PDB file of C-alpha atoms and ligand atoms in Angstrom:
ATOM      1  CA  MET A 512     -34.757 -11.789  35.089  1.00  0.00           C
ATOM      2  CA  ASP A 513     -34.315 -14.013  32.072  1.00  0.00           C
ATOM      3  CA  THR A 514     -37.779 -15.371  31.292  1.00  0.00           C
ATOM      4  CA  LEU A 515     -37.815 -14.990  27.517  1.00  0.00           C
ATOM      5  CA  THR A 516     -34.565 -16.732  26.641  1.00  0.00           C
ATOM      6  CA  GLY A 517     -34.823 -18.579  23.350  1.00  0.00           C
ATOM      7  CA  LYS A 518     -37.858 -16.592  22.171  1.00  0.00           C
ATOM      8  CA  ILE A 519     -37.907 -14.508  19.007  1.00  0.00           C
ATOM      9  CA  ALA A 520     -39.982 -11.321  19.140  1.00  0.00           C
ATOM     10  CA  LEU A 521     -41.225  -8.930  16.469  1.00  0.00           C
ATOM     11  CA  VAL A 522     -42.145  -5.400  17.583  1.00  0.00           C
ATOM     12  CA  THR A 523     -43.802  -3.189  14.972  1.00  0.00           C
ATOM     13  CA  GLY A 524     -43.008   0.493  15.415  1.00  0.00           C
ATOM     14  CA  GLY A 525     -39.964  -0.163  17.572  1.00  0.00           C
ATOM     15  CA  ASN A 526     -37.870   2.880  16.748  1.00  0.00           C
ATOM     16  CA  SER A 527     -39.442   5.141  19.363  1.00  0.00           C
ATOM     17  CA  GLY A 528     -41.789   5.348  22.328  1.00  0.00           C
ATOM     18  CA  ILE A 529     -43.602   2.281  23.598  1.00  0.00           C
ATOM     19  CA  GLY A 530     -42.231  -0.020  20.891  1.00  0.00           C
ATOM     20  CA  TYR A 531     -38.650   1.018  21.649  1.00  0.00           C
ATOM     21  CA  ALA A 532     -39.117   0.530  25.400  1.00  0.00           C
ATOM     22  CA  THR A 533     -40.775  -2.843  24.858  1.00  0.00           C
ATOM     23  CA  ALA A 534     -38.045  -4.053  22.499  1.00  0.00           C
ATOM     24  CA  LYS A 535     -35.531  -3.101  25.203  1.00  0.00           C
ATOM     25  CA  GLU A 536     -37.454  -4.986  27.904  1.00  0.00           C
ATOM     26  CA  LEU A 537     -37.991  -8.091  25.749  1.00  0.00           C
ATOM     27  CA  LYS A 538     -34.271  -8.146  24.981  1.00  0.00           C
ATOM     28  CA  ARG A 539     -33.411  -7.605  28.661  1.00  0.00           C
ATOM     29  CA  GLN A 540     -35.512 -10.657  29.470  1.00  0.00           C
ATOM     30  CA  GLY A 541     -33.565 -12.764  26.976  1.00  0.00           C
ATOM     31  CA  ALA A 542     -35.519 -12.584  23.695  1.00  0.00           C
ATOM     32  CA  GLN A 543     -34.029 -11.965  20.275  1.00  0.00           C
ATOM     33  CA  VAL A 544     -35.866  -8.941  18.924  1.00  0.00           C
ATOM     34  CA  ILE A 545     -36.747  -7.500  15.508  1.00  0.00           C
ATOM     35  CA  ILE A 546     -38.117  -3.951  15.310  1.00  0.00           C
ATOM     36  CA  THR A 547     -39.802  -2.125  12.440  1.00  0.00           C
ATOM     37  CA  GLY A 548     -40.655   1.461  11.572  1.00  0.00           C
ATOM     38  CA  ARG A 549     -41.059   3.671   8.533  1.00  0.00           C
ATOM     39  CA  ARG A 550     -38.029   5.958   8.876  1.00  0.00           C
ATOM     40  CA  LYS A 551     -34.851   4.115   7.889  1.00  0.00           C
ATOM     41  CA  THR A 552     -32.479   6.351   9.863  1.00  0.00           C
ATOM     42  CA  ALA A 553     -34.574   5.999  13.020  1.00  0.00           C
ATOM     43  CA  VAL A 554     -34.911   2.227  12.571  1.00  0.00           C
ATOM     44  CA  ASP A 555     -31.157   1.810  11.996  1.00  0.00           C
ATOM     45  CA  GLN A 556     -30.277   4.010  14.967  1.00  0.00           C
ATOM     46  CA  ALA A 557     -32.706   2.267  17.339  1.00  0.00           C
ATOM     47  CA  ALA A 558     -31.597  -1.182  16.175  1.00  0.00           C
ATOM     48  CA  ALA A 559     -27.955  -0.261  16.804  1.00  0.00           C
ATOM     49  CA  GLU A 560     -28.715   1.201  20.262  1.00  0.00           C
ATOM     50  CA  LEU A 561     -30.793  -1.794  21.299  1.00  0.00           C
ATOM     51  CA  GLY A 562     -28.626  -4.473  19.685  1.00  0.00           C
ATOM     52  CA  VAL A 563     -31.596  -5.871  17.752  1.00  0.00           C
ATOM     53  CA  THR A 564     -32.507  -6.418  14.089  1.00  0.00           C
ATOM     54  CA  GLY A 565     -34.169  -3.439  12.364  1.00  0.00           C
ATOM     55  CA  ILE A 566     -36.341  -3.728   9.257  1.00  0.00           C
ATOM     56  CA  VAL A 567     -38.019  -0.797   7.495  1.00  0.00           C
ATOM     57  CA  ALA A 568     -41.662  -1.666   6.813  1.00  0.00           C
ATOM     58  CA  ASP A 569     -44.812   0.449   6.498  1.00  0.00           C
ATOM     59  CA  GLN A 570     -47.612  -1.168   8.478  1.00  0.00           C
ATOM     60  CA  GLY A 571     -50.098   0.865   6.443  1.00  0.00           C
ATOM     61  CA  GLN A 572     -49.399  -1.097   3.261  1.00  0.00           C
ATOM     62  CA  LEU A 573     -50.370  -4.724   2.890  1.00  0.00           C
ATOM     63  CA  ALA A 574     -47.577  -5.388   0.379  1.00  0.00           C
ATOM     64  CA  ALA A 575     -45.030  -4.075   2.891  1.00  0.00           C
ATOM     65  CA  VAL A 576     -46.510  -6.236   5.661  1.00  0.00           C
ATOM     66  CA  GLU A 577     -46.203  -9.295   3.447  1.00  0.00           C
ATOM     67  CA  LYS A 578     -42.641  -8.346   2.494  1.00  0.00           C
ATOM     68  CA  LEU A 579     -41.831  -7.996   6.191  1.00  0.00           C
ATOM     69  CA  ALA A 580     -43.234 -11.463   6.924  1.00  0.00           C
ATOM     70  CA  ALA A 581     -41.100 -12.909   4.125  1.00  0.00           C
ATOM     71  CA  ALA A 582     -37.973 -11.125   5.422  1.00  0.00           C
ATOM     72  CA  VAL A 583     -38.554 -12.322   9.002  1.00  0.00           C
ATOM     73  CA  GLN A 584     -39.176 -15.853   7.784  1.00  0.00           C
ATOM     74  CA  GLU A 585     -35.943 -15.811   5.843  1.00  0.00           C
ATOM     75  CA  LEU A 586     -33.940 -14.448   8.792  1.00  0.00           C
ATOM     76  CA  TYR A 587     -35.539 -16.331  11.714  1.00  0.00           C
ATOM     77  CA  GLN A 588     -37.987 -18.875  10.160  1.00  0.00           C
ATOM     78  CA  THR A 589     -40.506 -18.500  13.017  1.00  0.00           C
ATOM     79  CA  ILE A 590     -41.360 -16.123  15.877  1.00  0.00           C
ATOM     80  CA  ASP A 591     -42.753 -16.599  19.399  1.00  0.00           C
ATOM     81  CA  ILE A 592     -43.810 -13.064  20.324  1.00  0.00           C
ATOM     82  CA  LEU A 593     -45.688 -10.629  18.098  1.00  0.00           C
ATOM     83  CA  PHE A 594     -46.206  -7.121  19.471  1.00  0.00           C
ATOM     84  CA  ILE A 595     -48.383  -5.141  17.044  1.00  0.00           C
ATOM     85  CA  ASN A 596     -47.662  -1.647  18.278  1.00  0.00           C
ATOM     86  CA  ALA A 597     -47.120   0.752  15.361  1.00  0.00           C
ATOM     87  CA  GLY A 598     -49.768   3.440  15.301  1.00  0.00           C
ATOM     88  CA  ILE A 599     -50.470   7.103  14.625  1.00  0.00           C
ATOM     89  CA  LEU A 600     -52.731   9.665  16.226  1.00  0.00           C
ATOM     90  CA  GLU A 601     -54.812  12.228  14.390  1.00  0.00           C
ATOM     91  CA  GLY A 602     -57.880  13.959  15.709  1.00  0.00           C
ATOM     92  CA  ALA A 603     -60.891  15.542  14.041  1.00  0.00           C
ATOM     93  CA  SER A 604     -64.494  16.139  14.884  1.00  0.00           C
ATOM     94  CA  ILE A 605     -66.914  13.854  13.070  1.00  0.00           C
ATOM     95  CA  GLU A 606     -68.305  16.873  11.234  1.00  0.00           C
ATOM     96  CA  GLN A 607     -64.882  17.993  10.010  1.00  0.00           C
ATOM     97  CA  ALA A 608     -63.347  14.570   9.355  1.00  0.00           C
ATOM     98  CA  THR A 609     -61.735  14.044   5.956  1.00  0.00           C
ATOM     99  CA  GLU A 610     -61.296  10.840   4.013  1.00  0.00           C
ATOM    100  CA  ASP A 611     -57.513  11.384   4.123  1.00  0.00           C
ATOM    101  CA  VAL A 612     -57.363  11.419   7.918  1.00  0.00           C
ATOM    102  CA  PHE A 613     -59.763   8.475   8.125  1.00  0.00           C
ATOM    103  CA  ASP A 614     -57.705   6.409   5.682  1.00  0.00           C
ATOM    104  CA  ARG A 615     -54.333   7.329   7.204  1.00  0.00           C
ATOM    105  CA  VAL A 616     -55.330   6.373  10.736  1.00  0.00           C
ATOM    106  CA  MET A 617     -57.329   3.286   9.806  1.00  0.00           C
ATOM    107  CA  ASN A 618     -54.685   2.029   7.368  1.00  0.00           C
ATOM    108  CA  VAL A 619     -51.951   1.977   9.999  1.00  0.00           C
ATOM    109  CA  ASN A 620     -53.822   1.421  13.262  1.00  0.00           C
ATOM    110  CA  PHE A 621     -56.452  -1.051  12.111  1.00  0.00           C
ATOM    111  CA  LYS A 622     -55.947  -2.471   8.623  1.00  0.00           C
ATOM    112  CA  GLY A 623     -52.176  -2.697   9.020  1.00  0.00           C
ATOM    113  CA  ALA A 624     -52.412  -4.209  12.498  1.00  0.00           C
ATOM    114  CA  TYR A 625     -55.046  -6.676  11.281  1.00  0.00           C
ATOM    115  CA  PHE A 626     -52.959  -7.877   8.349  1.00  0.00           C
ATOM    116  CA  THR A 627     -49.806  -7.983  10.445  1.00  0.00           C
ATOM    117  CA  LEU A 628     -51.548 -10.545  12.623  1.00  0.00           C
ATOM    118  CA  SER A 629     -53.021 -12.309   9.596  1.00  0.00           C
ATOM    119  CA  ARG A 630     -49.743 -12.648   7.710  1.00  0.00           C
ATOM    120  CA  PHE A 631     -47.673 -13.575  10.766  1.00  0.00           C
ATOM    121  CA  ILE A 632     -49.971 -16.374  11.971  1.00  0.00           C
ATOM    122  CA  PRO A 633     -48.135 -18.909   9.798  1.00  0.00           C
ATOM    123  CA  LEU A 634     -44.819 -17.807  11.331  1.00  0.00           C
ATOM    124  CA  LEU A 635     -45.997 -17.966  14.951  1.00  0.00           C
ATOM    125  CA  ASN A 636     -44.863 -20.994  16.900  1.00  0.00           C
ATOM    126  CA  ASP A 637     -47.500 -22.922  18.848  1.00  0.00           C
ATOM    127  CA  GLY A 638     -47.572 -21.525  22.380  1.00  0.00           C
ATOM    128  CA  GLY A 639     -46.709 -18.043  21.119  1.00  0.00           C
ATOM    129  CA  SER A 640     -48.058 -14.678  22.252  1.00  0.00           C
ATOM    130  CA  VAL A 641     -49.638 -11.806  20.348  1.00  0.00           C
ATOM    131  CA  VAL A 642     -50.185  -8.419  21.978  1.00  0.00           C
ATOM    132  CA  PHE A 643     -52.005  -5.526  20.312  1.00  0.00           C
ATOM    133  CA  LEU A 644     -51.242  -2.011  21.509  1.00  0.00           C
ATOM    134  CA  SER A 645     -54.713  -0.537  21.858  1.00  0.00           C
ATOM    135  CA  SER A 646     -55.624   2.526  23.944  1.00  0.00           C
ATOM    136  CA  ASN A 647     -57.845   3.474  26.850  1.00  0.00           C
ATOM    137  CA  THR A 648     -59.661   5.708  24.340  1.00  0.00           C
ATOM    138  CA  ALA A 649     -61.160   2.528  22.843  1.00  0.00           C
ATOM    139  CA  SER A 650     -63.621   2.543  25.730  1.00  0.00           C
ATOM    140  CA  MET A 651     -63.883   6.320  26.220  1.00  0.00           C
ATOM    141  CA  ASP A 652     -65.953   8.996  24.542  1.00  0.00           C
ATOM    142  CA  GLY A 653     -63.621  11.971  24.011  1.00  0.00           C
ATOM    143  CA  ALA A 654     -64.664  14.552  21.442  1.00  0.00           C
ATOM    144  CA  ASN A 655     -62.497  14.622  18.280  1.00  0.00           C
ATOM    145  CA  SER A 656     -61.200  11.090  18.865  1.00  0.00           C
ATOM    146  CA  SER A 657     -63.786   9.128  16.878  1.00  0.00           C
ATOM    147  CA  ILE A 658     -61.447   7.811  14.174  1.00  0.00           C
ATOM    148  CA  TYR A 659     -58.498   6.989  16.442  1.00  0.00           C
ATOM    149  CA  SER A 660     -60.729   5.480  19.154  1.00  0.00           C
ATOM    150  CA  SER A 661     -62.627   3.399  16.602  1.00  0.00           C
ATOM    151  CA  SER A 662     -59.361   2.069  15.184  1.00  0.00           C
ATOM    152  CA  LYS A 663     -58.399   0.856  18.663  1.00  0.00           C
ATOM    153  CA  ALA A 664     -61.866  -0.497  19.536  1.00  0.00           C
ATOM    154  CA  ALA A 665     -61.744  -2.470  16.284  1.00  0.00           C
ATOM    155  CA  LEU A 666     -58.377  -3.920  17.341  1.00  0.00           C
ATOM    156  CA  ASN A 667     -59.868  -5.116  20.609  1.00  0.00           C
ATOM    157  CA  ALA A 668     -62.657  -6.885  18.699  1.00  0.00           C
ATOM    158  CA  VAL A 669     -60.109  -8.619  16.460  1.00  0.00           C
ATOM    159  CA  MET A 670     -58.015  -9.481  19.515  1.00  0.00           C
ATOM    160  CA  ARG A 671     -60.866 -11.405  21.138  1.00  0.00           C
ATOM    161  CA  ILE A 672     -61.775 -13.277  17.939  1.00  0.00           C
ATOM    162  CA  ALA A 673     -58.112 -14.107  17.262  1.00  0.00           C
ATOM    163  CA  ALA A 674     -57.846 -15.452  20.825  1.00  0.00           C
ATOM    164  CA  VAL A 675     -60.636 -17.903  19.961  1.00  0.00           C
ATOM    165  CA  GLU A 676     -59.243 -18.803  16.522  1.00  0.00           C
ATOM    166  CA  LEU A 677     -55.692 -19.417  17.769  1.00  0.00           C
ATOM    167  CA  ALA A 678     -56.426 -21.121  21.086  1.00  0.00           C
ATOM    168  CA  SER A 679     -56.140 -24.612  19.594  1.00  0.00           C
ATOM    169  CA  ARG A 680     -52.459 -23.838  18.950  1.00  0.00           C
ATOM    170  CA  GLN A 681     -52.029 -22.449  22.475  1.00  0.00           C
ATOM    171  CA  ILE A 682     -51.320 -19.038  20.948  1.00  0.00           C
ATOM    172  CA  ARG A 683     -52.573 -16.326  23.312  1.00  0.00           C
ATOM    173  CA  VAL A 684     -53.828 -12.963  22.030  1.00  0.00           C
ATOM    174  CA  ASN A 685     -54.287  -9.973  24.333  1.00  0.00           C
ATOM    175  CA  SER A 686     -54.246  -6.201  24.211  1.00  0.00           C
ATOM    176  CA  VAL A 687     -52.663  -3.546  26.374  1.00  0.00           C
ATOM    177  CA  SER A 688     -54.481  -0.198  26.480  1.00  0.00           C
ATOM    178  CA  PRO A 689     -52.414   2.638  27.903  1.00  0.00           C
ATOM    179  CA  GLY A 690     -53.674   6.065  28.759  1.00  0.00           C
ATOM    180  CA  PRO A 691     -51.525   9.152  28.148  1.00  0.00           C
ATOM    181  CA  THR A 692     -47.923   7.959  27.916  1.00  0.00           C
ATOM    182  CA  GLN A 693     -44.793  10.057  27.427  1.00  0.00           C
ATOM    183  CA  THR A 694     -43.668   9.338  23.824  1.00  0.00           C
ATOM    184  CA  GLU A 695     -43.196  11.172  20.529  1.00  0.00           C
ATOM    185  CA  ILE A 696     -46.705  10.470  19.245  1.00  0.00           C
ATOM    186  CA  LEU A 697     -48.149  13.924  19.967  1.00  0.00           C
ATOM    187  CA  THR A 698     -45.126  15.740  18.539  1.00  0.00           C
ATOM    188  CA  LYS A 699     -45.509  13.648  15.390  1.00  0.00           C
ATOM    189  CA  ALA A 700     -49.217  14.618  15.366  1.00  0.00           C
ATOM    190  CA  GLY A 701     -48.100  18.245  15.068  1.00  0.00           C
ATOM    191  CA  TYR A 702     -48.577  19.592  18.617  1.00  0.00           C
ATOM    192  CA  SER A 703     -46.240  22.443  19.621  1.00  0.00           C
ATOM    193  CA  SER A 704     -44.372  22.293  22.952  1.00  0.00           C
ATOM    194  CA  GLU A 705     -46.751  24.918  24.392  1.00  0.00           C
ATOM    195  CA  GLN A 706     -49.788  22.870  23.301  1.00  0.00           C
ATOM    196  CA  LEU A 707     -48.157  19.751  24.749  1.00  0.00           C
ATOM    197  CA  LYS A 708     -47.717  21.454  28.122  1.00  0.00           C
ATOM    198  CA  GLN A 709     -51.384  22.461  28.177  1.00  0.00           C
ATOM    199  CA  LEU A 710     -52.464  19.000  27.069  1.00  0.00           C
ATOM    200  CA  ASP A 711     -50.347  17.354  29.798  1.00  0.00           C
ATOM    201  CA  GLN A 712     -52.083  19.520  32.403  1.00  0.00           C
ATOM    202  CA  TRP A 713     -55.504  18.769  30.898  1.00  0.00           C
ATOM    203  CA  MET A 714     -54.749  15.050  31.089  1.00  0.00           C
ATOM    204  CA  LEU A 715     -53.264  15.194  34.600  1.00  0.00           C
ATOM    205  CA  ASP A 716     -56.488  16.842  35.774  1.00  0.00           C
ATOM    206  CA  ARG A 717     -58.347  13.772  34.499  1.00  0.00           C
ATOM    207  CA  ILE A 718     -56.004  11.028  35.736  1.00  0.00           C
ATOM    208  CA  PRO A 719     -56.761   9.982  39.332  1.00  0.00           C
ATOM    209  CA  LEU A 720     -53.149   8.830  39.923  1.00  0.00           C
ATOM    210  CA  LYS A 721     -51.881  12.249  38.709  1.00  0.00           C
ATOM    211  CA  GLN A 722     -49.138  10.856  36.494  1.00  0.00           C
ATOM    212  CA  ILE A 723     -48.451  10.570  32.775  1.00  0.00           C
ATOM    213  CA  GLY A 724     -47.540   6.966  31.923  1.00  0.00           C
ATOM    214  CA  LYS A 725     -44.051   5.783  31.050  1.00  0.00           C
ATOM    215  CA  ALA A 726     -43.284   3.728  27.944  1.00  0.00           C
ATOM    216  CA  GLU A 727     -41.125   1.443  30.127  1.00  0.00           C
ATOM    217  CA  ASP A 728     -44.171   0.468  32.226  1.00  0.00           C
ATOM    218  CA  VAL A 729     -46.045  -0.547  29.084  1.00  0.00           C
ATOM    219  CA  GLY A 730     -42.972  -2.505  27.969  1.00  0.00           C
ATOM    220  CA  LYS A 731     -42.968  -4.489  31.210  1.00  0.00           C
ATOM    221  CA  MET A 732     -46.678  -5.298  30.820  1.00  0.00           C
ATOM    222  CA  VAL A 733     -46.198  -6.482  27.229  1.00  0.00           C
ATOM    223  CA  ALA A 734     -43.252  -8.639  28.339  1.00  0.00           C
ATOM    224  CA  TYR A 735     -45.449 -10.109  31.089  1.00  0.00           C
ATOM    225  CA  PHE A 736     -48.219 -10.980  28.603  1.00  0.00           C
ATOM    226  CA  SER A 737     -45.571 -12.547  26.365  1.00  0.00           C
ATOM    227  CA  SER A 738     -44.167 -14.753  29.123  1.00  0.00           C
ATOM    228  CA  ASP A 739     -45.214 -18.092  30.605  1.00  0.00           C
ATOM    229  CA  ALA A 740     -46.452 -16.239  33.701  1.00  0.00           C
ATOM    230  CA  ALA A 741     -49.458 -15.235  31.554  1.00  0.00           C
ATOM    231  CA  ARG A 742     -50.029 -18.722  30.091  1.00  0.00           C
ATOM    232  CA  PHE A 743     -53.726 -18.785  31.166  1.00  0.00           C
ATOM    233  CA  ILE A 744     -54.514 -15.275  29.884  1.00  0.00           C
ATOM    234  CA  THR A 745     -56.011 -14.833  26.433  1.00  0.00           C
ATOM    235  CA  GLY A 746     -58.645 -12.517  24.995  1.00  0.00           C
ATOM    236  CA  ALA A 747     -57.938  -9.935  27.710  1.00  0.00           C
ATOM    237  CA  GLU A 748     -57.589  -6.170  27.506  1.00  0.00           C
ATOM    238  CA  LEU A 749     -55.409  -4.615  30.182  1.00  0.00           C
ATOM    239  CA  ILE A 750     -56.043  -0.906  30.703  1.00  0.00           C
ATOM    240  CA  MET A 751     -53.121   0.990  32.222  1.00  0.00           C
ATOM    241  CA  ASP A 752     -54.150   4.630  32.480  1.00  0.00           C
ATOM    242  CA  GLY A 753     -53.827   5.725  36.086  1.00  0.00           C
ATOM    243  CA  GLY A 754     -57.590   5.359  36.443  1.00  0.00           C
ATOM    244  CA  MET A 755     -58.407   7.873  33.687  1.00  0.00           C
ATOM    245  CA  SER A 756     -61.193   5.793  32.142  1.00  0.00           C
ATOM    246  CA  LEU A 757     -62.905   5.080  35.456  1.00  0.00           C
ATOM    247  CA  LYS A 758     -66.359   6.570  35.538  1.00  0.00           C
TER     248      LYS A 758
HETATM  249  N1  NAP B1886     -48.380   7.648  23.799  1.00  0.00           N
HETATM  250  C1  NAP B1886     -49.618   7.513  24.205  1.00  0.00           C
HETATM  251  O1  NAP B1886     -50.132   8.309  24.998  1.00  0.00           O
HETATM  252  C2  NAP B1886     -50.430   6.312  23.749  1.00  0.00           C
HETATM  253  C3  NAP B1886     -51.572   5.982  24.477  1.00  0.00           C
HETATM  254  C4  NAP B1886     -52.327   4.889  24.055  1.00  0.00           C
HETATM  255  C5  NAP B1886     -51.939   4.164  22.943  1.00  0.00           C
HETATM  256  N2  NAP B1886     -50.825   4.525  22.253  1.00  0.00           N
HETATM  257  C6  NAP B1886     -50.449   3.702  21.093  1.00  0.00           C
HETATM  258  O2  NAP B1886     -49.139   3.237  21.307  1.00  0.00           O
HETATM  259  C7  NAP B1886     -48.540   2.865  20.061  1.00  0.00           C
HETATM  260  C8  NAP B1886     -47.127   3.392  20.018  1.00  0.00           C
HETATM  261  O3  NAP B1886     -47.160   4.799  20.019  1.00  0.00           O
HETATM  262  P1  NAP B1886     -46.137   5.695  20.830  1.00  0.00           P
HETATM  263  O4  NAP B1886     -46.919   6.496  21.781  1.00  0.00           O
HETATM  264  O5  NAP B1886     -44.995   4.891  21.311  1.00  0.00           O
HETATM  265  O6  NAP B1886     -45.700   6.718  19.671  1.00  0.00           O
HETATM  266  P2  NAP B1886     -44.350   6.924  18.843  1.00  0.00           P
HETATM  267  O7  NAP B1886     -43.222   7.265  19.754  1.00  0.00           O
HETATM  268  O8  NAP B1886     -44.720   7.879  17.777  1.00  0.00           O
HETATM  269  O9  NAP B1886     -44.056   5.500  18.227  1.00  0.00           O
HETATM  270  C9  NAP B1886     -44.826   5.002  17.159  1.00  0.00           C
HETATM  271  C10 NAP B1886     -44.019   3.958  16.443  1.00  0.00           C
HETATM  272  O10 NAP B1886     -44.819   3.428  15.380  1.00  0.00           O
HETATM  273  C11 NAP B1886     -44.085   3.576  14.165  1.00  0.00           C
HETATM  274  N3  NAP B1886     -45.022   3.737  13.056  1.00  0.00           N
HETATM  275  C12 NAP B1886     -45.971   4.688  12.881  1.00  0.00           C
HETATM  276  N4  NAP B1886     -46.602   4.473  11.723  1.00  0.00           N
HETATM  277  C13 NAP B1886     -46.031   3.383  11.165  1.00  0.00           C
HETATM  278  C14 NAP B1886     -46.245   2.655   9.972  1.00  0.00           C
HETATM  279  N5  NAP B1886     -47.172   3.032   9.062  1.00  0.00           N
HETATM  280  N6  NAP B1886     -45.486   1.562   9.728  1.00  0.00           N
HETATM  281  C15 NAP B1886     -44.544   1.181  10.606  1.00  0.00           C
HETATM  282  N7  NAP B1886     -44.283   1.825  11.746  1.00  0.00           N
HETATM  283  C16 NAP B1886     -45.027   2.913  12.010  1.00  0.00           C
HETATM  284  C17 NAP B1886     -43.186   4.770  14.372  1.00  0.00           C
HETATM  285  O11 NAP B1886     -42.091   4.735  13.493  1.00  0.00           O
HETATM  286  P3  NAP B1886     -41.948   5.892  12.379  1.00  0.00           P
HETATM  287  O12 NAP B1886     -42.078   7.183  13.087  1.00  0.00           O
HETATM  288  O13 NAP B1886     -40.612   5.639  11.760  1.00  0.00           O
HETATM  289  O14 NAP B1886     -43.064   5.659  11.419  1.00  0.00           O
HETATM  290  C18 NAP B1886     -42.757   4.527  15.814  1.00  0.00           C
HETATM  291  O15 NAP B1886     -41.754   3.552  15.877  1.00  0.00           O
HETATM  292  C19 NAP B1886     -49.482   3.417  18.985  1.00  0.00           C
HETATM  293  O16 NAP B1886     -50.265   2.368  18.460  1.00  0.00           O
HETATM  294  C20 NAP B1886     -50.370   4.392  19.757  1.00  0.00           C
HETATM  295  O17 NAP B1886     -51.620   4.539  19.157  1.00  0.00           O
HETATM  296  C21 NAP B1886     -50.056   5.580  22.646  1.00  0.00           C
END
């Protein structure tokens, strides 16, 4: 399939997990792709493996987001596909939450995602596509997930308002909300392999389809939203969680 030929795509957080798989799928479908991430070695390695452009940029810092927009503009002038994916996971009960955890998660997942959209609007071609990577937790009520879940719920609110603001330019804005998906996010959050095994089982018990999601499946969904096949879809949240959030 070659449905994205001629399109230029930016994927934030493309050096691992869902971003990596999506960059691969977008490229497979013909797009030219730029990925970002914080760790230079990981960004360089992923960019080389995927055959895409890699730029180190911290989504948690507005100055870095603006520098990224300037670098992309210089390299490619405009983009057609913006996948705002970079995010981190940290949990805490509301009672034990610290300002540090709150700021870290909100700075990357919400503020950084918000300003990535804001600063890339001038670079987006009319008819372009924006996809936010949200989470099924945005509409769930799990203990210890208040900060992370709020960051994703906030993204969904921005997504719908952006869909209204950008519709006159035929720019579509949607979000994809996966459930538990096999990536490095939990290892980066500090879980040991034994804890990960227990967590996998805990999640499988709660997922009607009895599977943990694959980053590649999310990549295909993001590519779909970014293609002409989705030209009448904007302001939508697509939950892909094996039924986990069903009541
Ligand atoms: N895996 C799941 O179960 C799941 C479920 C629902 C939603 N999500 C969401 O999916 C998105 C991708 O996560 P993932 O599961 O694929 O995890 P991952 O493998 O850890 O990938 C996260 C990516 O984001 C990048 N990143 C993190 N903080 C960044 C920052 N401040 N600036 C730039 N890049 C940054 C990481 O690069 P560096 O490591 O170099 O910073 C990495 O490329 C996140 O928004 C996450 O909340 C994941």
